[in-house]
Coordinates of C-alpha atoms and ligand atoms in Angstrom, one line a residue:
Chain P
M1192 CA 76.8 66.4 7.2
L1193 CA 74.1 64.4 8.4
R1194 CA 75.3 60.6 9.6
V1195 CA 73.1 57.1 10.3
E1196 CA 75.6 54.5 11.2
N1197 CA 74.6 50.9 11.9
L1198 CA 71.4 52.3 13.3
S1199 CA 68.8 49.4 14.1
F1200 CA 65.2 49.8 15.5
S1201 CA 62.1 47.2 16.4
Y1202 CA 59.0 47.3 17.8
G1203 CA 58.7 44.7 20.5
K1204 CA 59.3 41.9 18.1
I1205 CA 58.8 43.9 15.3
Q1206 CA 62.4 44.4 13.8
A1207 CA 61.6 48.4 11.4
V1208 CA 65.0 49.4 11.1
R1209 CA 68.2 46.5 10.8
N1210 CA 71.7 48.1 11.1
V1211 CA 71.0 51.2 8.6
S1212 CA 74.2 53.6 7.7
F1213 CA 74.1 56.1 5.1
E1214 CA 75.5 60.4 5.0
V1215 CA 72.9 63.2 4.1
K1216 CA 76.1 65.5 2.4
K1217 CA 75.1 69.5 2.9
G1218 CA 73.7 71.1 0.2
E1219 CA 72.8 68.1 -1.3
I1220 CA 68.9 66.0 -1.7
M1221 CA 68.9 62.5 -0.5
A1222 CA 66.3 61.0 -1.5
I1223 CA 65.6 57.0 0.2
I1224 CA 62.8 55.0 -1.3
G1225 CA 60.9 52.3 -0.5
S1226 CA 57.4 50.6 -0.4
N1227 CA 54.9 50.9 2.0
G1228 CA 56.9 48.9 5.4
A1229 CA 59.6 48.7 4.2
G1230 CA 60.7 51.3 7.8
K1231 CA 60.7 54.8 6.8
S1232 CA 58.9 56.4 9.0
S1233 CA 60.2 53.9 11.3
L1234 CA 63.9 55.0 10.7
L1235 CA 63.0 58.8 10.7
K1236 CA 61.9 58.8 13.6
C1237 CA 64.9 57.2 14.5
V1238 CA 66.9 60.4 13.1
A1239 CA 64.6 63.5 14.8
G1240 CA 64.8 61.6 17.8
L1241 CA 61.3 60.4 18.6
L1242 CA 61.8 56.2 19.0
K1243 CA 65.1 55.8 20.8
P1244 CA 67.2 52.8 17.9
Q1245 CA 68.3 50.5 19.9
T1246 CA 71.2 50.0 18.0
G1247 CA 72.9 52.9 16.5
K1248 CA 74.7 56.8 16.3
I1249 CA 73.8 59.3 14.5
Y1250 CA 75.9 62.3 13.7
M1251 CA 75.4 66.0 13.9
E1252 CA 78.2 68.4 11.6
G1253 CA 80.4 65.1 13.8
E1254 CA 78.1 65.9 16.8
A1255 CA 76.3 62.6 18.4
L1256 CA 72.2 63.4 18.6
E1257 CA 70.3 61.6 21.6
A1258 CA 67.0 60.4 21.7
S1259 CA 65.3 63.9 22.4
A1260 CA 63.2 65.0 19.5
Y1261 CA 63.3 68.9 21.0
K1262 CA 67.5 68.6 21.2
T1263 CA 67.5 67.4 17.8
V1264 CA 65.1 71.0 16.9
E1265 CA 68.2 72.6 18.8
K1266 CA 71.2 70.9 16.5
G1267 CA 69.3 72.1 13.1
V1268 CA 67.1 69.0 11.9
C1269 CA 63.5 69.4 11.7
L1270 CA 60.7 66.6 11.5
I1271 CA 58.4 67.1 8.6
P1272 CA 56.2 63.9 9.5
E1273 CA 53.7 61.6 6.9
G1274 CA 51.0 63.0 7.3
R1275 CA 51.7 66.2 8.1
W1276 CA 50.7 66.8 12.1
I1277 CA 48.9 70.1 11.6
F1278 CA 47.7 71.8 15.1
S1279 CA 44.5 71.4 13.4
N1280 CA 43.5 73.6 16.4
L1281 CA 45.5 76.9 15.7
T1282 CA 45.4 78.9 13.3
V1283 CA 47.7 78.8 9.7
E1284 CA 49.6 81.7 11.8
E1285 CA 50.0 80.8 14.8
N1286 CA 51.1 76.6 13.7
L1287 CA 53.9 78.4 12.0
I1288 CA 54.6 80.6 15.8
L1289 CA 55.0 76.9 17.0
G1290 CA 57.2 76.5 14.0
G1291 CA 60.1 78.7 14.7
Y1292 CA 59.9 78.2 18.1
T1293 CA 63.4 77.9 17.9
S1294 CA 63.9 80.8 16.5
K1295 CA 64.9 84.6 16.7
T1296 CA 64.1 85.8 13.5
V1297 CA 60.3 84.5 13.8
A1298 CA 58.4 87.8 11.9
Q1299 CA 61.2 87.3 8.9
G1300 CA 59.7 83.4 9.1
I1301 CA 56.0 84.7 8.9
E1302 CA 56.8 86.5 5.7
R1303 CA 58.6 83.8 4.3
S1304 CA 56.8 82.1 4.2
Y1305 CA 53.5 84.2 3.0
D1306 CA 56.2 84.9 0.0
M1307 CA 56.9 81.6 -0.3
F1308 CA 53.0 80.4 -0.1
P1309 CA 50.9 83.1 -0.9
R1310 CA 47.5 81.6 0.2
L1311 CA 49.2 80.8 3.6
G1312 CA 49.1 84.4 3.5
E1313 CA 45.5 85.0 2.4
R1314 CA 44.3 81.8 5.2
R1315 CA 46.7 82.7 8.2
N1316 CA 43.8 83.7 10.8
Q1317 CA 42.3 79.8 9.2
R1318 CA 41.8 76.9 11.5
A1319 CA 44.7 75.4 10.2
G1320 CA 42.5 71.9 10.6
T1321 CA 40.4 73.7 7.6
L1322 CA 43.1 73.4 4.7
S1323 CA 43.2 71.8 1.9
G1324 CA 45.7 68.6 1.9
G1325 CA 48.0 70.6 -0.5
E1326 CA 47.7 73.1 1.5
Q1327 CA 48.2 71.4 4.4
Q1328 CA 50.5 69.7 3.6
M1329 CA 52.8 73.6 2.0
L1330 CA 52.0 74.5 5.8
A1331 CA 53.8 71.9 7.5
I1332 CA 56.6 72.1 4.7
A1333 CA 56.7 76.7 5.9
R1334 CA 56.1 74.9 9.5
G1335 CA 59.0 73.0 9.4
L1336 CA 61.0 76.0 7.5
M1337 CA 60.9 78.4 10.4
S1338 CA 63.5 76.8 12.5
N1339 CA 66.0 77.8 9.9
P1340 CA 67.7 73.7 10.5
K1341 CA 70.1 73.4 8.8
V1342 CA 68.8 69.4 7.4
L1343 CA 64.9 69.4 6.6
L1344 CA 63.9 65.6 6.8
L1345 CA 61.1 64.7 4.4
D1346 CA 58.2 61.4 4.9
E1347 CA 56.0 60.8 2.4
P1348 CA 55.1 64.7 1.5
S1349 CA 53.6 63.4 -1.7
L1350 CA 51.7 61.0 0.1
G1351 CA 47.4 61.9 -1.0
L1352 CA 48.4 64.9 -2.8
A1353 CA 46.8 65.1 -6.9
P1354 CA 50.0 65.3 -8.8
L1355 CA 49.9 69.0 -9.6
I1356 CA 50.4 69.1 -6.4
V1357 CA 53.4 67.2 -5.9
N1358 CA 55.1 69.2 -8.4
D1359 CA 55.0 72.3 -6.7
I1360 CA 55.9 69.9 -3.5
M1361 CA 59.0 68.7 -5.5
K1362 CA 59.6 71.8 -6.2
I1363 CA 59.0 73.6 -3.2
I1364 CA 62.0 70.9 -1.8
Q1365 CA 64.2 71.7 -4.5
D1366 CA 64.1 76.0 -4.2
A1367 CA 64.2 75.4 0.0
N1368 CA 67.9 72.7 -1.2
K1369 CA 68.7 75.6 -3.9
A1370 CA 69.0 78.5 0.1
G1371 CA 70.9 76.1 1.3
V1372 CA 69.0 73.7 3.0
S1373 CA 70.7 69.8 2.9
V1374 CA 67.2 67.8 2.3
L1375 CA 66.5 63.2 3.8
L1376 CA 63.1 62.9 0.7
V1377 CA 62.0 59.8 2.6
E1378 CA 59.2 58.5 -0.9
Q1379 CA 56.7 55.7 -1.7
N1380 CA 56.9 58.0 -4.9
A1381 CA 60.3 56.8 -6.4
R1382 CA 60.1 58.3 -10.1
K1383 CA 59.3 61.9 -8.4
A1384 CA 62.0 61.9 -5.8
L1385 CA 64.8 60.0 -8.1
K1386 CA 63.9 63.6 -10.3
I1387 CA 65.4 65.6 -7.5
A1388 CA 67.7 63.8 -5.7
H1389 CA 71.3 64.2 -6.0
H1390 CA 71.9 60.8 -4.2
A1391 CA 69.5 58.2 -3.2
C1392 CA 69.1 54.6 -1.7
V1393 CA 66.3 52.2 -1.5
L1394 CA 65.1 50.0 2.0
K1395 CA 63.5 46.8 2.4
H1396 CA 62.1 45.4 4.8
G1397 CA 64.1 47.5 7.3
T1398 CA 67.8 48.3 5.4
I1399 CA 69.2 49.4 2.1
V1400 CA 69.7 47.1 -0.4
K1401 CA 70.9 50.5 -3.1
E1402 CA 72.5 52.7 -3.5
G1403 CA 73.7 55.5 -6.3
T1404 CA 72.9 58.7 -7.5
G1405 CA 69.2 59.9 -8.5
T1406 CA 69.7 59.3 -12.2
E1407 CA 71.9 56.0 -11.6
L1408 CA 68.8 54.7 -10.1
A1409 CA 66.3 56.5 -11.9
Q1410 CA 67.3 54.7 -14.8
D1411 CA 67.9 51.3 -13.0
E1412 CA 65.0 49.3 -14.6
S1413 CA 66.2 45.9 -12.0
I1414 CA 65.0 48.4 -8.9
L1415 CA 61.9 49.8 -10.1
S1416 CA 59.8 47.1 -11.5
E1417 CA 60.7 45.5 -8.4
Y1418 CA 59.6 49.1 -6.7
L1419 CA 56.3 49.6 -8.4
G1420 CA 55.1 45.5 -8.0
N1421 CA 55.4 45.8 -4.3
V1422 CA 52.9 49.1 -4.9
N1423 CA 49.6 49.0 -5.0
K1424 CA 47.4 49.0 -8.3
N1425 CA 46.6 52.9 -7.6
K1426 CA 50.0 54.4 -6.6
K1427 CA 50.9 52.2 -9.5
D1428 CA 48.6 54.1 -11.8
R1429 CA 49.4 57.4 -10.7
L1430 CA 53.5 56.8 -11.2
I1431 CA 53.5 55.2 -14.9
I1432 CA 50.6 59.1 -15.1
N1433 CA 53.5 61.0 -12.9
A1434 CA 56.7 59.5 -15.2
Chain B
M159 CA 19.0 88.6 50.3
F160 CA 18.3 87.1 46.4
F161 CA 21.7 89.5 45.7
Q162 CA 23.5 88.4 48.3
Q163 CA 23.2 84.4 48.0
V164 CA 23.7 85.5 44.4
I165 CA 27.4 87.2 45.3
N166 CA 27.9 84.9 47.8
G167 CA 27.2 82.0 45.5
L168 CA 29.9 83.6 42.4
S169 CA 32.8 83.6 44.9
V170 CA 32.0 79.8 46.2
G171 CA 31.3 79.6 42.4
G172 CA 35.5 81.9 42.0
I173 CA 37.2 79.6 44.4
Y174 CA 35.9 76.0 42.7
A175 CA 36.8 77.4 39.0
L176 CA 40.3 78.1 40.3
M177 CA 40.8 74.7 41.3
A178 CA 38.7 73.6 37.9
V179 CA 40.8 75.4 35.5
G180 CA 44.1 73.0 37.0
Y181 CA 41.8 69.6 36.5
S182 CA 41.2 71.0 32.6
L183 CA 44.3 72.7 31.9
I184 CA 46.5 69.4 32.9
Y185 CA 43.7 67.3 31.3
S186 CA 43.8 68.9 27.9
L187 CA 48.2 68.3 28.4
L188 CA 47.6 65.1 29.7
N189 CA 44.3 63.5 28.6
F190 CA 44.2 62.2 32.3
T191 CA 42.3 63.9 35.7
N192 CA 44.9 64.2 38.1
F193 CA 43.5 63.5 40.9
A194 CA 45.9 64.3 43.2
H195 CA 44.6 68.2 43.1
S196 CA 42.8 67.9 45.8
I197 CA 46.2 67.9 48.2
T198 CA 47.8 71.2 47.1
V199 CA 44.7 73.6 48.4
T200 CA 44.7 71.5 51.2
I201 CA 48.5 73.1 51.8
G202 CA 47.4 76.1 50.8
A203 CA 45.7 76.5 53.2
F204 CA 47.5 75.0 55.8
A205 CA 50.5 76.5 54.8
T206 CA 49.0 80.8 55.1
F207 CA 47.2 78.9 58.4
Y208 CA 50.6 78.1 59.7
F209 CA 52.7 81.6 57.4
L210 CA 50.3 83.5 59.3
A211 CA 50.6 81.9 63.3
E212 CA 54.5 82.1 62.8
V213 CA 55.9 84.4 61.0
F214 CA 53.3 87.5 59.2
Q215 CA 50.0 88.5 60.3
N216 CA 49.4 89.8 56.5
I217 CA 46.6 86.9 54.8
Y218 CA 48.2 88.6 51.5
A219 CA 50.9 87.9 52.9
G220 CA 50.3 84.6 53.9
I221 CA 47.8 83.6 50.3
L222 CA 51.2 84.8 48.4
F223 CA 53.9 82.2 50.5
A224 CA 50.6 79.5 50.1
I225 CA 50.6 80.6 45.5
V226 CA 54.1 79.3 45.8
V227 CA 54.4 76.2 47.9
A228 CA 51.8 74.9 46.7
G229 CA 52.8 75.7 42.7
I230 CA 56.4 73.9 43.9
L231 CA 54.8 70.6 46.2
A232 CA 52.1 69.9 42.2
M233 CA 55.8 70.4 40.9
L234 CA 56.6 68.2 43.3
I235 CA 53.8 65.5 42.6
Q236 CA 54.7 66.0 38.4
I237 CA 58.4 65.0 38.9
L238 CA 57.6 62.0 41.6
G239 CA 54.9 60.8 40.8
Y240 CA 53.3 60.9 37.3
S241 CA 56.7 62.1 34.7
V242 CA 58.4 58.3 34.6
L243 CA 55.3 56.3 33.7
L244 CA 53.9 59.5 31.2
K245 CA 58.0 58.9 30.0
K246 CA 56.9 55.6 29.4
N247 CA 53.7 56.7 27.8
A248 CA 51.8 54.0 30.5
Q249 CA 48.2 53.8 29.8
R250 CA 46.4 56.4 31.6
I251 CA 44.7 53.7 34.6
Y252 CA 47.8 53.7 36.5
L253 CA 48.5 57.7 36.6
L254 CA 44.9 57.7 38.0
I255 CA 45.8 55.5 40.7
T256 CA 48.8 57.3 41.0
G257 CA 47.4 59.5 41.9
L258 CA 44.8 58.5 43.9
G259 CA 47.9 57.0 45.3
I260 CA 49.6 60.3 46.3
S261 CA 46.5 61.4 47.5
T262 CA 45.0 59.0 50.5
M263 CA 49.0 59.1 51.6
C264 CA 49.1 63.2 51.7
D265 CA 45.8 64.1 53.0
N266 CA 46.7 61.0 55.8
L267 CA 50.3 62.5 56.4
V268 CA 48.7 66.2 56.4
I269 CA 46.8 64.0 59.5
I270 CA 50.1 63.2 61.0
A271 CA 51.8 66.6 60.7
F272 CA 49.1 69.0 61.6
T273 CA 46.1 66.7 63.9
S274 CA 42.4 67.4 62.4
R275 CA 42.0 69.9 64.0
F276 CA 39.9 73.0 62.1
R277 CA 43.2 76.3 62.3
V278 CA 41.4 79.5 62.0
Y279 CA 43.9 82.1 60.6
P280 CA 44.7 84.8 62.5
A281 CA 44.7 87.4 60.4
N282 CA 42.0 87.3 57.6
F283 CA 40.2 90.2 55.5
S284 CA 37.9 92.5 57.3
T285 CA 34.2 90.4 58.9
K286 CA 32.4 93.5 57.7
A287 CA 29.3 93.3 55.9
I288 CA 29.1 96.4 53.5
N289 CA 25.6 98.1 51.0
V290 CA 26.0 97.1 47.6
F291 CA 22.4 98.1 46.1
G292 CA 21.0 98.1 49.3
A293 CA 22.1 94.3 49.9
T294 CA 24.5 93.7 53.1
V295 CA 27.2 91.5 51.0
G296 CA 30.4 90.3 53.2
T297 CA 33.0 91.7 52.8
I298 CA 35.3 89.1 51.8
D299 CA 33.1 87.6 49.0
L300 CA 33.4 90.3 47.8
I301 CA 37.2 90.2 47.6
I302 CA 37.3 86.1 46.8
L303 CA 35.8 86.9 44.2
A304 CA 37.4 89.5 43.3
V305 CA 40.9 87.7 43.7
S306 CA 39.4 84.7 41.7
A307 CA 38.2 86.7 38.9
V308 CA 42.3 88.4 38.4
A309 CA 43.8 85.5 39.1
L310 CA 42.0 83.7 35.8
I311 CA 42.2 86.5 34.1
I312 CA 45.8 86.1 34.5
V313 CA 45.7 81.8 33.8
Q314 CA 43.9 83.1 30.6
L315 CA 46.2 85.6 29.0
F316 CA 48.4 84.0 29.5
I317 CA 47.4 80.9 27.4
K318 CA 45.7 82.9 25.0
K319 CA 48.7 85.7 24.6
S320 CA 52.6 84.5 25.1
R321 CA 54.6 82.6 23.5
A322 CA 54.3 79.6 26.0
G323 CA 51.3 79.7 26.2
L324 CA 50.8 79.1 22.9
A325 CA 53.1 75.9 23.2
I326 CA 50.5 74.8 25.5
R327 CA 48.0 75.0 24.1
G328 CA 49.7 73.1 20.8
A329 CA 50.8 70.5 23.0
S330 CA 47.2 70.2 24.3
F331 CA 46.9 69.3 20.7
S332 CA 49.2 66.8 20.5
L333 CA 51.9 66.1 22.8
E334 CA 54.2 65.1 20.2
T335 CA 54.0 67.5 17.1
A336 CA 55.2 70.2 19.7
S337 CA 58.3 68.1 20.1
I338 CA 59.3 68.1 17.1
M339 CA 58.8 72.5 16.8
G340 CA 61.8 72.6 19.2
I341 CA 59.8 72.2 22.5
N342 CA 60.8 70.9 26.1
T343 CA 58.2 69.2 26.3
Q344 CA 59.0 68.2 29.9
K345 CA 59.2 72.0 30.7
L346 CA 56.1 72.9 29.5
I347 CA 54.1 69.5 31.9
L348 CA 56.3 71.3 34.6
I349 CA 54.4 74.6 33.5
V350 CA 51.2 73.7 33.5
F351 CA 51.8 71.6 36.6
L352 CA 53.1 74.6 38.4
I353 CA 49.8 76.8 36.8
A354 CA 47.9 74.5 38.2
G355 CA 49.3 74.4 41.7
A356 CA 49.7 77.7 42.0
L357 CA 45.7 78.5 41.3
A358 CA 44.8 75.3 43.9
G359 CA 47.1 77.0 46.3
L360 CA 45.3 79.9 45.7
A361 CA 41.9 78.3 46.3
G362 CA 43.3 76.4 49.4
A363 CA 44.8 79.7 50.7
L364 CA 41.0 81.1 50.6
L365 CA 38.7 78.1 51.2
G366 CA 40.8 78.4 54.4
A367 CA 39.9 82.2 54.9
K368 CA 36.7 81.3 54.7
Y369 CA 35.7 78.2 56.2
T370 CA 38.6 77.3 58.8
A371 CA 42.0 75.0 57.3
Y372 CA 41.3 71.3 57.7
P373 CA 43.1 68.2 56.4
A374 CA 39.5 67.0 54.9
L375 CA 39.0 70.5 53.0
G376 CA 41.2 70.2 49.6
S377 CA 39.9 66.9 48.9
N378 CA 35.5 67.6 49.9
M379 CA 36.4 70.9 47.3
A380 CA 38.0 69.6 44.6
N381 CA 35.3 66.2 44.3
K382 CA 33.3 70.0 43.6
A383 CA 36.0 70.7 41.1
F384 CA 35.8 68.5 39.8
I385 CA 32.4 68.5 39.0
S386 CA 32.2 71.4 37.6
S387 CA 35.2 71.0 35.2
V388 CA 33.0 68.1 33.6
V389 CA 29.6 70.5 33.4
G390 CA 31.9 73.2 31.5
G391 CA 34.1 69.9 29.9
L392 CA 37.2 68.6 30.8
G393 CA 39.7 70.7 29.4
S394 CA 38.5 73.0 28.0
I395 CA 39.7 76.3 30.6
T396 CA 36.6 78.4 29.6
G397 CA 34.6 75.5 30.7
A398 CA 35.6 74.8 33.8
V399 CA 35.3 78.3 34.4
I400 CA 31.8 78.7 33.2
G401 CA 30.2 74.8 34.9
A402 CA 31.9 76.4 38.6
L403 CA 30.4 79.1 38.6
I404 CA 27.1 77.5 37.4
L405 CA 27.2 75.1 40.8
G406 CA 28.5 78.2 43.1
I407 CA 25.9 79.9 42.7
G408 CA 23.5 76.6 42.7
E409 CA 25.0 75.8 45.4
V410 CA 23.9 79.4 47.5
L411 CA 20.8 78.9 45.9
I412 CA 19.5 75.8 46.8
S413 CA 20.8 75.7 50.3
G414 CA 19.6 79.0 50.5
Y415 CA 16.0 78.5 49.1
V416 CA 15.4 74.3 49.4
S417 CA 17.7 73.0 51.9
S418 CA 20.8 73.1 52.9
A419 CA 20.8 69.5 52.7
M420 CA 19.8 69.3 48.8
R421 CA 23.6 71.2 47.9
D422 CA 25.2 68.2 47.4
I423 CA 22.4 65.8 45.7
F424 CA 22.5 68.9 43.4
S425 CA 25.5 68.6 42.5
Y426 CA 25.9 65.4 41.5
T427 CA 22.5 65.3 40.1
L428 CA 23.3 68.4 37.5
L429 CA 27.2 66.1 36.8
V430 CA 24.6 63.1 35.7
I431 CA 21.6 64.9 34.3
I432 CA 24.8 66.5 32.4
L433 CA 26.8 62.8 32.1
F434 CA 23.4 61.6 30.2
V435 CA 22.8 64.5 27.9
K436 CA 26.0 65.6 27.1
P437 CA 28.5 63.7 28.1
S438 CA 31.5 66.0 26.9
G439 CA 30.3 68.5 28.8
L440 CA 28.9 71.8 28.4
M441 CA 32.1 73.7 26.0
G442 CA 34.2 70.3 25.3
V443 CA 34.1 68.5 22.1
D444 CA 34.0 64.9 21.9
T445 CA 37.1 62.9 21.3
G446 CA 35.9 60.1 22.5
E447 CA 37.0 58.4 25.7
R448 CA 37.3 60.2 29.2
A449 CA 39.0 59.4 31.9
Ligands
ADP2467 N1 53.8 51.6 16.3 C1 54.0 50.6 15.7 N2 54.4 49.8 16.5 C2 54.3 48.6 16.5 N3 54.9 47.9 15.0 C3 55.4 49.4 14.3 C4 54.7 50.4 14.2 N4 54.4 51.7 13.4 C5 55.7 50.6 12.6 N5 55.6 49.4 12.5 C6 55.8 48.1 12.1 O1 57.2 48.2 11.2 C7 57.7 48.2 10.6 C8 58.3 49.8 9.6 O2 57.2 51.1 9.5 P1 57.3 51.9 8.9 O3 58.2 52.7 9.9 O4 55.6 52.2 9.1 O5 57.3 51.8 7.3 P2 57.0 53.4 6.1 O6 57.0 53.8 6.5 O7 57.8 52.2 5.1 O8 55.4 52.4 5.8 C9 56.3 48.0 9.1 O9 55.9 46.3 9.4 C10 55.3 48.6 10.4 O10 53.9 47.9 10.6
MG2468 MG1 56.3 55.4 5.9

């Protein structure tokens, strides 16, 4: 459905993504795991049209995507960026309305968002900047779904959230997927991501070093131990606690 | 006398506000001051003059023509002047220099094209003075005040209530985030230049009616409008209007009761005081660096 072919991207001399190819199939959750600085965010920004890759192509349902963020949204691909990028000067509801900028069913989308996240409904007229981290992540996901995307790109949705909330977020991603949205999930939190992923790959220094099903990679001790070796002590503790 | 001065000040302030809002809108979206803004004011006055002289002697039709011409000119300035730099995400100083260049070049082109003579509109608002609450007030000042107020209210409603207005408010927080909502930010920027240009064209048309049309009109007045928007808080529309009204009334009262030589000193002193006391302006939020 969403196919990336031989994609490379560099910031000047720093090469962040090297010749990456993969495909997100219709209806699946695909995870890309990798440690800090592996190139995950750069890769997703290329897919979302925010960065223009030096080489390589991105196809959505067979059609090549331009490096243009708004056109990518129109093609049904929506990015929920790392750090959430909430419009903190606007209210919760205004954030949702902007999320549905390309949608013809904004009212229904807002209703669906409040069904999914009652806490957002209670805070609909509150400035989004005053929400807690978890609430902001919920808003970011609800806002992303407002455009009725076919593919959702999620950049580290668990970042900075308490373990219990991470579980909620993963559950929501699974629910959205069951409702028909294909998902490309990028995570440092490997165990959580692999648990819900149908397919996954490992990104290291900008290249894909391993691929497989979620379960295969979750059982691949060499991957996990090496991967755990790359994250700092706090993150490691969190992973173990969550496991 | 005092009441008359206040109305006069409000009409001057109203025109400053039309220009100041343009500075604020563009600043809030793109984080730079559009120094080419003044030329759209000058062109607004000349467009009205030539429309009245050559096409049709109706001041309201002339004003509408000026609004259209200045709006288009502002979009051209964005397309031909700024858009390449913005796409490259150039440092703001380059945008400022480009704006100054456009402004200087256009001011001179206007002198070449229209000479530096002062042009009196062949058709104008009534020059009669009318009696309001026992004070004599110029009809022209009342009309200018009313027209400015209506234009500013329309723009405010557009920003606060419309879908595109919401997109502008979102984009003024972050253009990049707006783009991943599916908003065509290049188009949005053009809309903002169109609004700023249309308001500036209206301001120019009204200034030409109140004074005359001449090549330095835009630069002279836009300076005051720029001070207004800094005093009110760059990037804030309400702030721009408040700053403009303070400046307009203050200037008229100072010229009336102290000396007209003190008028500009008042404006710049106010600017300096605000920059010392509250650099972000009356309604501004502190965002650190400003350009
Ligand atoms: N704006 C930037 N300018 C220069 N280098 C960058 C920029 N953003 C990221 N990088 C570099 O690109 C590499 C990949 O970063 P990123 O894609 O953010 O990784 P991840 O999301 O996996 O943590 C890193 O080496 C990082 O330092
Ligand atoms: Mg990242």
